[in-house]
Amino acid sequence: MAEILVVDDERSIRNTLREILEYEKFKVEEAEDGQKALNILKKKSFDLMLCDIKMPKTDGMDLLELSMKVHPDMPVVMISGHGNIETAVDAIKAGAYDFIEKPIDLNRLLVTVRNALDKSSLVEETKTLRKKISGKKESDIIGESKAIAEVKEMIEKVAPTDARVLITGSNGTGKELVARQLHAHSERNKKPFVEVNCAAIPSELIESELFGHEKGAFTSAVKQRKGKFEQAEGGTLFLDEIGDMSLKAQAKVLRALQESKINRVGGDKDIKVDVRVIAATNKNLKEEIEEKNFREDLYHRLSVILIEVPALNDRKEDIPLLTDHFLDSICKEQGIAKKSMDKKALNELQKHDFSGNIRELRNIIERLVILSGKSITAGDVKKYC
C-alpha cells in the first residue's frame, strides 16, 4: 500500500484529500505546515508528497527543495489556490513532479497521484536492476589457473584496440563475460554494449533485429525501427551464437563489416555505422564452413583475434575461488549470512564432471545454499551435486 504525505495549512483541504486517498486504498499522513512535514520526512520515507505552496513557517517551495535533499526520489505534487503559469513553471523547475490548482479536480488529482506513484515505482525498479546488472555483468573474470590467466592476458592486450574478436568455447564457459570485459576495458566503454543472441531469434526476424526496418517493410512493421547495429553506435555489438545465423543474414553482416554501412529492411538508404563487433560461438566454425553452413569470408572478417574460453573441467583449480564468489553473491541475493564450505566439500566438488561449465557450478552452489545448513559439507555435495 502506497504511503502519501499531505501537507496543507487548511484542515478542510487535508480532510478532503485524506478521505479521497483513503477511499482509493492509500495510506495517508498529514502535516499542517512545512516545518512539521520536514520533521516527519526526516524520520520516515513516503511514496509521494502532496504539498500546498502558500503555508506559514516553511512554505511549499522551500519544503520542496528541502525534501529533495532528504528523499531525492520521492515525487512531489504541488497544490495552490493562487495558481498561475509562472508558479507552475517554477515548481516544475524546482523538481516537482506536477502542479494542481485549487479547487482540486478529483479526477485530475487521482490521475496525477497514480502517474507519480508509477514513476516512483519505476525509479526503484531501475535502481534494483542496475544493482543486479552491475553485480552480474561487470564482475571480473574469476580464476588464477594458467588457462584463464591466458584469457585475461589476451583481453588486456586486445581490449584497447578496435580489432574484431571471435570467442569460442562450449556452453556455460563465460563467453559473454569475456565480451563484456573487452568492452569495459576498451575506449568505447562509455557507449552501449548491445547483445544479440543469434540462436534465440527466428531466421526470418534476424535481419530486422540486426539492421532495423522501415515502416511498412512487412505486415507487422507499423513504424520505423532501429536495429542493433544502430543501437550500438559508437560502442560494441556482441553477436552471441553467431554459428546459428542464417546465410542470408551472414551476407548482410559481412557487408556491414566491410563497408561500415547497413540498410534497414525495406529501405534503400545507406546508413553509416561505427561499431566494434565481437562474436561468440560454441560451434566449430571451420567444420560449419566445410558443411556450407557458414561463410568463410565472414569467418575471416570476425576472427582477427581468436579467444578460446576453457571448459571448467580444464581449470578445476579455479573451483574454490569460483565457489567462494558464488557463495557470496547467492547468499546476498537470498538475504542470508554467507555460508561456509569445508575443504572436504570443495574436494568433492572438484571431482564432479561439469558438462555445463560455470553455469552448472553456479546452479549447484545455489542448490547447496538453499538446501544445506549453515556450513556446506562433503555429504551435502554428494547429495545435491
mmCIF file of C-alpha atoms in Angstrom:
data_model
loop_
_atom_site.group_PDB
_atom_site.id
_atom_site.type_symbol
_atom_site.label_atom_id
_atom_site.label_comp_id
_atom_site.label_asym_id
_atom_site.label_seq_id
_atom_site.Cartn_x
_atom_site.Cartn_y
_atom_site.Cartn_z
ATOM 1 C CA MET A 1 0.000 0.000 0.000
ATOM 2 C CA ALA A 2 1.465 3.360 -1.085
ATOM 3 C CA GLU A 3 2.038 5.972 1.647
ATOM 4 C CA ILE A 4 1.272 9.620 0.886
ATOM 5 C CA LEU A 5 2.141 12.687 2.962
ATOM 6 C CA VAL A 6 -0.419 15.518 2.653
ATOM 7 C CA VAL A 7 0.903 18.968 3.619
ATOM 8 C CA ASP A 8 -1.581 21.862 3.785
ATOM 9 C CA ASP A 9 -2.360 24.540 6.379
ATOM 10 C CA GLU A 10 -6.127 24.242 5.752
ATOM 11 C CA ARG A 11 -7.686 21.435 7.805
ATOM 12 C CA SER A 12 -10.639 21.134 5.395
ATOM 13 C CA ILE A 13 -8.314 20.513 2.455
ATOM 14 C CA ARG A 14 -6.312 17.913 4.417
ATOM 15 C CA ASN A 15 -9.526 16.150 5.449
ATOM 16 C CA THR A 16 -10.842 16.115 1.877
ATOM 17 C CA LEU A 17 -7.580 14.757 0.485
ATOM 18 C CA ARG A 18 -7.366 12.102 3.210
ATOM 19 C CA GLU A 19 -10.941 10.971 2.541
ATOM 20 C CA ILE A 20 -10.378 10.704 -1.221
ATOM 21 C CA LEU A 21 -6.997 8.947 -0.956
ATOM 22 C CA GLU A 22 -8.006 6.504 1.775
ATOM 23 C CA TYR A 23 -11.075 5.572 -0.262
ATOM 24 C CA GLU A 24 -8.617 4.659 -3.046
ATOM 25 C CA LYS A 25 -6.743 2.426 -0.536
ATOM 26 C CA PHE A 26 -3.739 4.722 0.002
ATOM 27 C CA LYS A 27 -2.201 5.212 3.451
ATOM 28 C CA VAL A 28 -2.221 8.924 4.391
ATOM 29 C CA GLU A 29 -0.282 11.031 6.896
ATOM 30 C CA GLU A 30 -0.818 14.778 7.423
ATOM 31 C CA ALA A 31 1.166 17.894 8.328
ATOM 32 C CA GLU A 32 -0.272 21.390 8.728
ATOM 33 C CA ASP A 33 2.889 23.282 7.793
ATOM 34 C CA GLY A 34 6.230 22.823 6.080
ATOM 35 C CA GLN A 35 8.296 22.564 9.253
ATOM 36 C CA LYS A 36 6.194 19.716 10.661
ATOM 37 C CA ALA A 37 6.309 17.963 7.300
ATOM 38 C CA LEU A 38 10.109 18.227 7.244
ATOM 39 C CA ASN A 39 10.332 16.719 10.738
ATOM 40 C CA ILE A 40 8.185 13.792 9.578
ATOM 41 C CA LEU A 41 10.276 13.321 6.417
ATOM 42 C CA LYS A 42 13.470 13.118 8.464
ATOM 43 C CA LYS A 43 12.020 10.133 10.350
ATOM 44 C CA LYS A 44 10.401 8.163 7.521
ATOM 45 C CA SER A 45 10.005 7.977 3.754
ATOM 46 C CA PHE A 46 6.853 8.258 1.633
ATOM 47 C CA ASP A 47 5.937 7.174 -1.881
ATOM 48 C CA LEU A 48 4.504 10.623 -2.664
ATOM 49 C CA MET A 49 4.015 14.068 -1.109
ATOM 50 C CA LEU A 50 1.106 16.404 -1.901
ATOM 51 C CA CYS A 51 2.203 19.878 -0.853
ATOM 52 C CA ASP A 52 0.467 23.267 -0.666
ATOM 53 C CA ILE A 53 2.593 26.205 -1.834
ATOM 54 C CA LYS A 54 1.445 29.012 0.478
ATOM 55 C CA MET A 55 1.947 27.946 4.130
ATOM 56 C CA PRO A 56 3.221 29.562 7.363
ATOM 57 C CA LYS A 57 6.737 28.915 8.748
ATOM 58 C CA THR A 58 8.199 26.909 5.838
ATOM 59 C CA ASP A 59 6.326 27.401 2.566
ATOM 60 C CA GLY A 60 5.805 24.751 -0.096
ATOM 61 C CA MET A 61 8.632 25.792 -2.422
ATOM 62 C CA ASP A 62 11.145 25.724 0.431
ATOM 63 C CA LEU A 63 9.791 22.365 1.601
ATOM 64 C CA LEU A 64 10.127 21.002 -1.934
ATOM 65 C CA GLU A 65 13.803 21.962 -2.010
ATOM 66 C CA LEU A 66 14.493 20.543 1.471
ATOM 67 C CA SER A 67 12.549 17.322 0.832
ATOM 68 C CA MET A 68 14.613 16.609 -2.285
ATOM 69 C CA LYS A 69 17.734 16.559 -0.127
ATOM 70 C CA VAL A 70 16.183 14.070 2.306
ATOM 71 C CA HIS A 71 14.342 11.874 -0.241
ATOM 72 C CA PRO A 72 15.602 12.763 -3.745
ATOM 73 C CA ASP A 73 13.493 10.097 -5.494
ATOM 74 C CA MET A 74 10.165 10.932 -3.822
ATOM 75 C CA PRO A 75 7.758 12.588 -6.320
ATOM 76 C CA VAL A 76 6.160 15.812 -5.065
ATOM 77 C CA VAL A 77 2.891 17.249 -6.418
ATOM 78 C CA MET A 78 2.409 20.944 -5.620
ATOM 79 C CA ILE A 79 -1.073 22.353 -4.863
ATOM 80 C CA SER A 80 -2.060 26.027 -4.817
ATOM 81 C CA GLY A 81 -5.126 28.238 -4.730
ATOM 82 C CA HIS A 82 -3.009 31.016 -6.265
ATOM 83 C CA GLY A 83 -2.233 29.030 -9.368
ATOM 84 C CA ASN A 84 -0.763 30.631 -12.456
ATOM 85 C CA ILE A 85 1.567 29.545 -15.232
ATOM 86 C CA GLU A 86 4.601 31.172 -13.575
ATOM 87 C CA THR A 87 4.023 29.369 -10.275
ATOM 88 C CA ALA A 88 3.565 26.039 -12.038
ATOM 89 C CA VAL A 89 6.741 26.508 -14.116
ATOM 90 C CA ASP A 90 8.741 27.491 -11.020
ATOM 91 C CA ALA A 91 7.512 24.393 -9.159
ATOM 92 C CA ILE A 92 8.374 22.026 -12.028
ATOM 93 C CA LYS A 93 11.800 23.671 -12.489
ATOM 94 C CA ALA A 94 12.466 23.229 -8.779
ATOM 95 C CA GLY A 95 11.853 19.479 -9.128
ATOM 96 C CA ALA A 96 8.121 18.964 -8.546
ATOM 97 C CA TYR A 97 6.507 16.099 -10.459
ATOM 98 C CA ASP A 98 3.353 18.109 -11.236
ATOM 99 C CA PHE A 99 1.196 21.079 -10.203
ATOM 100 C CA ILE A 100 -2.538 21.091 -9.338
ATOM 101 C CA GLU A 101 -4.745 24.156 -8.814
ATOM 102 C CA LYS A 102 -7.419 24.630 -6.133
ATOM 103 C CA PRO A 103 -10.301 23.915 -6.129
ATOM 104 C CA ILE A 104 -8.956 20.419 -6.753
ATOM 105 C CA ASP A 105 -10.493 18.409 -9.570
ATOM 106 C CA LEU A 106 -10.942 14.866 -8.203
ATOM 107 C CA ASN A 107 -10.232 13.052 -11.474
ATOM 108 C CA ARG A 108 -7.123 15.129 -12.202
ATOM 109 C CA LEU A 109 -5.848 14.525 -8.676
ATOM 110 C CA LEU A 110 -6.211 10.735 -8.884
ATOM 111 C CA VAL A 111 -4.643 10.525 -12.349
ATOM 112 C CA THR A 112 -1.696 12.647 -11.189
ATOM 113 C CA VAL A 113 -1.251 10.600 -7.995
ATOM 114 C CA ARG A 114 -1.252 7.296 -9.901
ATOM 115 C CA ASN A 115 1.185 8.591 -12.531
ATOM 116 C CA ALA A 116 3.530 9.927 -9.849
ATOM 117 C CA LEU A 117 3.441 6.614 -7.974
ATOM 118 C CA ASP A 118 4.122 4.716 -11.211
ATOM 119 C CA LYS A 119 7.172 6.903 -11.765
ATOM 120 C CA SER A 120 8.363 6.286 -8.211
ATOM 121 C CA SER A 121 7.952 2.539 -8.706
ATOM 122 C CA LEU A 122 9.910 2.616 -11.976
ATOM 123 C CA VAL A 123 12.769 4.534 -10.330
ATOM 124 C CA GLU A 124 13.046 1.840 -7.641
ATOM 125 C CA GLU A 125 12.894 -0.973 -10.202
ATOM 126 C CA THR A 126 15.586 0.722 -12.283
ATOM 127 C CA LYS A 127 17.858 1.037 -9.240
ATOM 128 C CA THR A 128 17.372 -2.640 -8.375
ATOM 129 C CA LEU A 129 18.045 -3.736 -11.945
ATOM 130 C CA ARG A 130 21.168 -1.584 -12.162
ATOM 131 C CA LYS A 131 22.496 -3.159 -8.984
ATOM 132 C CA LYS A 132 21.828 -6.635 -10.357
ATOM 133 C CA ILE A 133 23.374 -5.803 -13.721
ATOM 134 C CA SER A 134 26.458 -4.190 -12.186
ATOM 135 C CA GLY A 135 26.873 -7.187 -9.897
ATOM 136 C CA LYS A 136 26.409 -9.846 -12.551
ATOM 137 C CA LYS A 137 27.567 -8.318 -15.798
ATOM 138 C CA GLU A 138 30.612 -6.263 -14.861
ATOM 139 C CA SER A 139 32.324 -8.598 -12.431
ATOM 140 C CA ASP A 140 35.900 -9.599 -13.188
ATOM 141 C CA ILE A 141 36.750 -12.975 -14.636
ATOM 142 C CA ILE A 142 37.469 -15.189 -11.629
ATOM 143 C CA GLY A 143 40.324 -17.671 -11.631
ATOM 144 C CA GLU A 144 44.094 -17.985 -11.370
ATOM 145 C CA SER A 145 44.679 -21.118 -13.451
ATOM 146 C CA LYS A 146 47.100 -20.956 -16.372
ATOM 147 C CA ALA A 147 44.237 -21.352 -18.867
ATOM 148 C CA ILE A 148 42.227 -18.435 -17.507
ATOM 149 C CA ALA A 149 45.357 -16.291 -16.997
ATOM 150 C CA GLU A 150 45.982 -16.569 -20.746
ATOM 151 C CA VAL A 151 42.422 -15.370 -21.465
ATOM 152 C CA LYS A 152 42.880 -12.381 -19.119
ATOM 153 C CA GLU A 153 46.207 -11.527 -20.750
ATOM 154 C CA MET A 154 44.605 -11.645 -24.189
ATOM 155 C CA ILE A 155 41.771 -9.359 -23.040
ATOM 156 C CA GLU A 156 44.288 -6.871 -21.645
ATOM 157 C CA LYS A 157 46.145 -6.729 -24.972
ATOM 158 C CA VAL A 158 43.131 -6.704 -27.290
ATOM 159 C CA ALA A 159 40.543 -4.594 -25.407
ATOM 160 C CA PRO A 160 42.086 -1.143 -26.104
ATOM 161 C CA THR A 161 42.109 -1.845 -29.867
ATOM 162 C CA ASP A 162 39.178 -1.928 -32.290
ATOM 163 C CA ALA A 163 40.108 -5.410 -33.538
ATOM 164 C CA ARG A 164 37.239 -7.819 -34.085
ATOM 165 C CA VAL A 165 37.247 -10.803 -31.752
ATOM 166 C CA LEU A 166 35.800 -14.288 -32.121
ATOM 167 C CA ILE A 167 35.253 -16.006 -28.768
ATOM 168 C CA THR A 168 34.911 -19.780 -28.802
ATOM 169 C CA GLY A 169 34.071 -22.291 -26.091
ATOM 170 C CA SER A 170 31.340 -24.666 -25.023
ATOM 171 C CA ASN A 171 28.067 -23.540 -23.413
ATOM 172 C CA GLY A 172 28.354 -22.032 -19.944
ATOM 173 C CA THR A 173 32.077 -21.224 -20.044
ATOM 174 C CA GLY A 174 31.593 -17.445 -19.792
ATOM 175 C CA LYS A 175 31.955 -16.204 -23.371
ATOM 176 C CA GLU A 176 29.572 -13.301 -22.705
ATOM 177 C CA LEU A 177 31.634 -12.224 -19.697
ATOM 178 C CA VAL A 178 34.768 -12.155 -21.881
ATOM 179 C CA ALA A 179 32.915 -9.967 -24.406
ATOM 180 C CA ARG A 180 31.777 -7.592 -21.659
ATOM 181 C CA GLN A 181 35.316 -7.356 -20.291
ATOM 182 C CA LEU A 182 36.620 -6.495 -23.767
ATOM 183 C CA HIS A 183 34.057 -3.688 -23.957
ATOM 184 C CA ALA A 184 34.621 -2.492 -20.359
ATOM 185 C CA HIS A 185 38.374 -2.099 -20.949
ATOM 186 C CA SER A 186 38.037 -0.503 -24.382
ATOM 187 C CA GLU A 187 37.890 3.125 -25.480
ATOM 188 C CA ARG A 188 34.213 2.512 -26.305
ATOM 189 C CA ASN A 189 33.157 1.712 -22.729
ATOM 190 C CA LYS A 190 31.094 4.915 -22.362
ATOM 191 C CA LYS A 191 28.948 3.849 -25.315
ATOM 192 C CA PRO A 192 26.425 0.976 -25.477
ATOM 193 C CA PHE A 193 27.194 -2.731 -25.237
ATOM 194 C CA VAL A 194 24.435 -4.373 -27.292
ATOM 195 C CA GLU A 195 23.973 -8.132 -27.250
ATOM 196 C CA VAL A 196 22.181 -10.269 -29.844
ATOM 197 C CA ASN A 197 21.602 -13.975 -29.270
ATOM 198 C CA CYS A 198 21.507 -15.219 -32.857
ATOM 199 C CA ALA A 199 20.231 -18.656 -31.792
ATOM 200 C CA ALA A 200 17.210 -17.206 -29.959
ATOM 201 C CA ILE A 201 15.853 -15.131 -32.867
ATOM 202 C CA PRO A 202 13.927 -16.843 -35.709
ATOM 203 C CA SER A 203 15.817 -16.703 -39.032
ATOM 204 C CA GLU A 204 13.042 -14.635 -40.656
ATOM 205 C CA LEU A 205 13.403 -11.928 -37.978
ATOM 206 C CA ILE A 206 17.189 -11.788 -37.520
ATOM 207 C CA GLU A 207 17.711 -9.216 -40.315
ATOM 208 C CA SER A 208 15.122 -6.852 -38.836
ATOM 209 C CA GLU A 209 16.673 -7.346 -35.383
ATOM 210 C CA LEU A 210 20.185 -6.528 -36.607
ATOM 211 C CA PHE A 211 19.534 -3.856 -39.227
ATOM 212 C CA GLY A 212 16.121 -2.459 -38.274
ATOM 213 C CA HIS A 213 13.233 -1.892 -40.681
ATOM 214 C CA GLU A 214 11.276 0.865 -42.342
ATOM 215 C CA LYS A 215 7.556 1.400 -41.740
ATOM 216 C CA GLY A 216 5.559 -0.962 -43.955
ATOM 217 C CA ALA A 217 8.552 -3.223 -44.732
ATOM 218 C CA PHE A 218 6.403 -6.202 -43.734
ATOM 219 C CA THR A 219 2.934 -6.812 -42.292
ATOM 220 C CA SER A 220 3.707 -6.024 -38.635
ATOM 221 C CA ALA A 221 6.131 -3.154 -39.370
ATOM 222 C CA VAL A 222 3.792 -0.387 -38.208
ATOM 223 C CA LYS A 223 6.638 2.067 -37.579
ATOM 224 C CA GLN A 224 10.309 2.567 -38.352
ATOM 225 C CA ARG A 225 12.675 0.694 -36.022
ATOM 226 C CA LYS A 226 16.415 0.933 -35.492
ATOM 227 C CA GLY A 227 18.302 -2.353 -35.406
ATOM 228 C CA LYS A 228 21.069 -3.498 -33.088
ATOM 229 C CA PHE A 229 23.831 -2.107 -35.317
ATOM 230 C CA GLU A 230 22.405 1.411 -34.966
ATOM 231 C CA GLN A 231 21.637 0.929 -31.258
ATOM 232 C CA ALA A 232 25.305 0.032 -30.669
ATOM 233 C CA GLU A 233 26.582 3.169 -32.449
ATOM 234 C CA GLY A 234 29.982 4.128 -31.043
ATOM 235 C CA GLY A 235 30.015 1.061 -28.803
ATOM 236 C CA THR A 236 30.216 -2.721 -29.076
ATOM 237 C CA LEU A 237 27.879 -5.187 -30.794
ATOM 238 C CA PHE A 238 28.119 -8.704 -29.358
ATOM 239 C CA LEU A 239 26.832 -11.397 -31.739
ATOM 240 C CA ASP A 240 26.391 -14.423 -29.488
ATOM 241 C CA GLU A 241 25.965 -17.894 -31.048
ATOM 242 C CA ILE A 242 26.818 -16.496 -34.475
ATOM 243 C CA GLY A 243 27.166 -20.045 -35.810
ATOM 244 C CA ASP A 244 23.350 -20.230 -35.793
ATOM 245 C CA MET A 245 22.868 -17.198 -38.063
ATOM 246 C CA SER A 246 21.259 -17.771 -41.482
ATOM 247 C CA LEU A 247 23.459 -17.477 -44.600
ATOM 248 C CA LYS A 248 21.361 -14.535 -45.865
ATOM 249 C CA ALA A 249 21.921 -12.596 -42.636
ATOM 250 C CA GLN A 250 25.608 -13.545 -42.699
ATOM 251 C CA ALA A 251 25.936 -11.866 -46.121
ATOM 252 C CA LYS A 252 24.474 -8.628 -44.753
ATOM 253 C CA VAL A 253 26.711 -8.730 -41.673
ATOM 254 C CA LEU A 254 29.721 -9.228 -43.956
ATOM 255 C CA ARG A 255 28.769 -6.114 -45.937
ATOM 256 C CA ALA A 256 28.329 -4.129 -42.725
ATOM 257 C CA LEU A 257 31.800 -5.168 -41.570
ATOM 258 C CA GLN A 258 33.399 -4.447 -44.968
ATOM 259 C CA GLU A 259 31.794 -1.072 -45.617
ATOM 260 C CA SER A 260 30.639 0.113 -42.158
ATOM 261 C CA LYS A 261 27.203 0.628 -43.717
ATOM 262 C CA ILE A 262 23.823 -1.030 -43.326
ATOM 263 C CA ASN A 263 20.393 -0.915 -44.955
ATOM 264 C CA ARG A 264 17.212 -1.266 -42.930
ATOM 265 C CA VAL A 265 14.814 -3.953 -44.123
ATOM 266 C CA GLY A 266 12.508 -2.312 -46.681
ATOM 267 C CA GLY A 267 14.860 0.656 -47.119
ATOM 268 C CA ASP A 268 17.412 1.595 -49.785
ATOM 269 C CA LYS A 269 19.322 4.287 -47.898
ATOM 270 C CA ASP A 270 22.860 3.501 -46.725
ATOM 271 C CA ILE A 271 23.320 4.206 -43.015
ATOM 272 C CA LYS A 272 26.872 4.591 -41.718
ATOM 273 C CA VAL A 273 27.619 2.690 -38.515
ATOM 274 C CA ASP A 274 30.591 2.799 -36.174
ATOM 275 C CA VAL A 275 30.583 -0.331 -34.037
ATOM 276 C CA ARG A 276 33.107 -2.846 -32.809
ATOM 277 C CA VAL A 277 31.832 -6.357 -33.471
ATOM 278 C CA ILE A 278 32.626 -9.201 -31.077
ATOM 279 C CA ALA A 279 31.213 -12.630 -31.919
ATOM 280 C CA ALA A 280 30.951 -15.874 -29.982
ATOM 281 C CA THR A 281 30.052 -19.449 -30.800
ATOM 282 C CA ASN A 282 30.017 -22.914 -29.272
ATOM 283 C CA LYS A 283 30.321 -24.472 -32.737
ATOM 284 C CA ASN A 284 33.413 -25.395 -34.729
ATOM 285 C CA LEU A 285 33.071 -22.788 -37.468
ATOM 286 C CA LYS A 286 35.694 -24.442 -39.697
ATOM 287 C CA GLU A 287 33.514 -27.564 -39.767
ATOM 288 C CA GLU A 288 30.455 -25.367 -40.423
ATOM 289 C CA ILE A 289 32.322 -23.811 -43.378
ATOM 290 C CA GLU A 290 33.084 -27.272 -44.769
ATOM 291 C CA GLU A 291 29.392 -28.144 -44.500
ATOM 292 C CA LYS A 292 28.414 -24.862 -46.252
ATOM 293 C CA ASN A 293 26.590 -23.598 -43.140
ATOM 294 C CA PHE A 294 28.915 -20.643 -42.520
ATOM 295 C CA ARG A 295 30.619 -18.190 -44.871
ATOM 296 C CA GLU A 296 34.397 -18.483 -44.927
ATOM 297 C CA ASP A 297 34.833 -14.787 -45.795
ATOM 298 C CA LEU A 298 32.745 -13.778 -42.759
ATOM 299 C CA TYR A 299 34.763 -16.127 -40.538
ATOM 300 C CA HIS A 300 37.983 -14.389 -41.568
ATOM 301 C CA ARG A 301 36.422 -10.948 -41.010
ATOM 302 C CA LEU A 302 35.323 -11.903 -37.493
ATOM 303 C CA SER A 303 38.360 -13.847 -36.338
ATOM 304 C CA VAL A 304 41.032 -11.156 -36.380
ATOM 305 C CA ILE A 305 41.626 -12.220 -32.774
ATOM 306 C CA LEU A 306 40.603 -15.661 -31.500
ATOM 307 C CA ILE A 307 39.961 -16.210 -27.792
ATOM 308 C CA GLU A 308 39.118 -19.707 -26.615
ATOM 309 C CA VAL A 309 37.455 -19.862 -23.195
ATOM 310 C CA PRO A 310 38.474 -23.055 -21.375
ATOM 311 C CA ALA A 311 35.940 -25.538 -20.059
ATOM 312 C CA LEU A 312 35.626 -25.736 -16.271
ATOM 313 C CA ASN A 313 36.892 -29.340 -16.363
ATOM 314 C CA ASP A 314 40.169 -27.920 -17.746
ATOM 315 C CA ARG A 315 40.550 -25.396 -14.895
ATOM 316 C CA LYS A 316 39.316 -27.210 -11.815
ATOM 317 C CA GLU A 317 41.916 -25.457 -9.673
ATOM 318 C CA ASP A 318 39.704 -22.357 -10.039
ATOM 319 C CA ILE A 319 36.689 -24.055 -8.414
ATOM 320 C CA PRO A 320 37.490 -22.872 -4.831
ATOM 321 C CA LEU A 321 37.674 -19.211 -5.981
ATOM 322 C CA LEU A 322 34.537 -19.522 -8.104
ATOM 323 C CA THR A 323 32.699 -21.275 -5.284
ATOM 324 C CA ASP A 324 33.568 -18.526 -2.806
ATOM 325 C CA HIS A 325 32.382 -15.888 -5.283
ATOM 326 C CA PHE A 326 29.071 -17.670 -5.904
ATOM 327 C CA LEU A 327 28.516 -18.319 -2.184
ATOM 328 C CA ASP A 328 28.947 -14.600 -1.528
ATOM 329 C CA SER A 329 26.674 -13.380 -4.359
ATOM 330 C CA ILE A 330 23.941 -16.016 -3.902
ATOM 331 C CA CYS A 331 23.728 -15.532 -0.132
ATOM 332 C CA LYS A 332 23.409 -11.770 -0.688
ATOM 333 C CA GLU A 333 20.610 -12.373 -3.208
ATOM 334 C CA GLN A 334 18.860 -14.667 -0.733
ATOM 335 C CA GLY A 335 19.331 -12.115 2.084
ATOM 336 C CA ILE A 336 21.158 -14.574 4.362
ATOM 337 C CA ALA A 337 24.556 -14.741 6.045
ATOM 338 C CA LYS A 338 27.291 -16.167 3.830
ATOM 339 C CA LYS A 339 27.549 -19.939 4.212
ATOM 340 C CA SER A 340 30.893 -21.691 4.535
ATOM 341 C CA MET A 341 32.122 -24.780 2.722
ATOM 342 C CA ASP A 342 34.742 -27.053 4.283
ATOM 343 C CA LYS A 343 37.783 -28.401 2.445
ATOM 344 C CA LYS A 344 36.345 -31.907 2.042
ATOM 345 C CA ALA A 345 33.253 -30.428 0.391
ATOM 346 C CA LEU A 346 35.437 -28.446 -2.032
ATOM 347 C CA ASN A 347 37.440 -31.582 -2.841
ATOM 348 C CA GLU A 348 34.190 -33.420 -3.536
ATOM 349 C CA LEU A 349 33.032 -30.571 -5.777
ATOM 350 C CA GLN A 350 36.265 -30.724 -7.771
ATOM 351 C CA LYS A 351 35.642 -34.414 -8.551
ATOM 352 C CA HIS A 352 32.388 -33.559 -10.366
ATOM 353 C CA ASP A 353 32.240 -33.642 -14.178
ATOM 354 C CA PHE A 354 30.988 -30.169 -15.147
ATOM 355 C CA SER A 355 29.424 -30.674 -18.569
ATOM 356 C CA GLY A 356 27.553 -27.388 -18.078
ATOM 357 C CA ASN A 357 30.708 -25.499 -17.025
ATOM 358 C CA ILE A 358 30.478 -22.295 -14.905
ATOM 359 C CA ARG A 359 26.699 -22.123 -15.316
ATOM 360 C CA GLU A 360 26.340 -25.622 -13.868
ATOM 361 C CA LEU A 361 28.666 -24.794 -10.952
ATOM 362 C CA ARG A 362 26.612 -21.722 -10.083
ATOM 363 C CA ASN A 363 23.388 -23.741 -10.157
ATOM 364 C CA ILE A 364 24.934 -26.365 -7.853
ATOM 365 C CA ILE A 365 26.117 -23.693 -5.383
ATOM 366 C CA GLU A 366 22.656 -22.087 -5.365
ATOM 367 C CA ARG A 367 21.105 -25.503 -4.683
ATOM 368 C CA LEU A 368 23.553 -26.131 -1.835
ATOM 369 C CA VAL A 369 22.881 -22.697 -0.317
ATOM 370 C CA ILE A 370 19.131 -23.338 -0.316
ATOM 371 C CA LEU A 371 19.150 -26.964 0.847
ATOM 372 C CA SER A 372 22.123 -27.225 3.219
ATOM 373 C CA GLY A 373 22.723 -25.983 6.773
ATOM 374 C CA LYS A 374 24.988 -23.111 7.870
ATOM 375 C CA SER A 375 28.066 -24.985 6.672
ATOM 376 C CA ILE A 376 28.091 -26.985 3.441
ATOM 377 C CA THR A 377 29.614 -30.430 3.916
ATOM 378 C CA ALA A 378 31.001 -33.131 1.610
ATOM 379 C CA GLY A 379 27.789 -35.081 2.288
ATOM 380 C CA ASP A 380 25.727 -32.141 1.014
ATOM 381 C CA VAL A 381 27.803 -32.001 -2.175
ATOM 382 C CA LYS A 382 27.398 -35.761 -2.790
ATOM 383 C CA LYS A 383 23.646 -35.482 -2.177
ATOM 384 C CA TYR A 384 22.830 -32.394 -4.232
ATOM 385 C CA CYS A 385 25.598 -32.255 -6.867
#
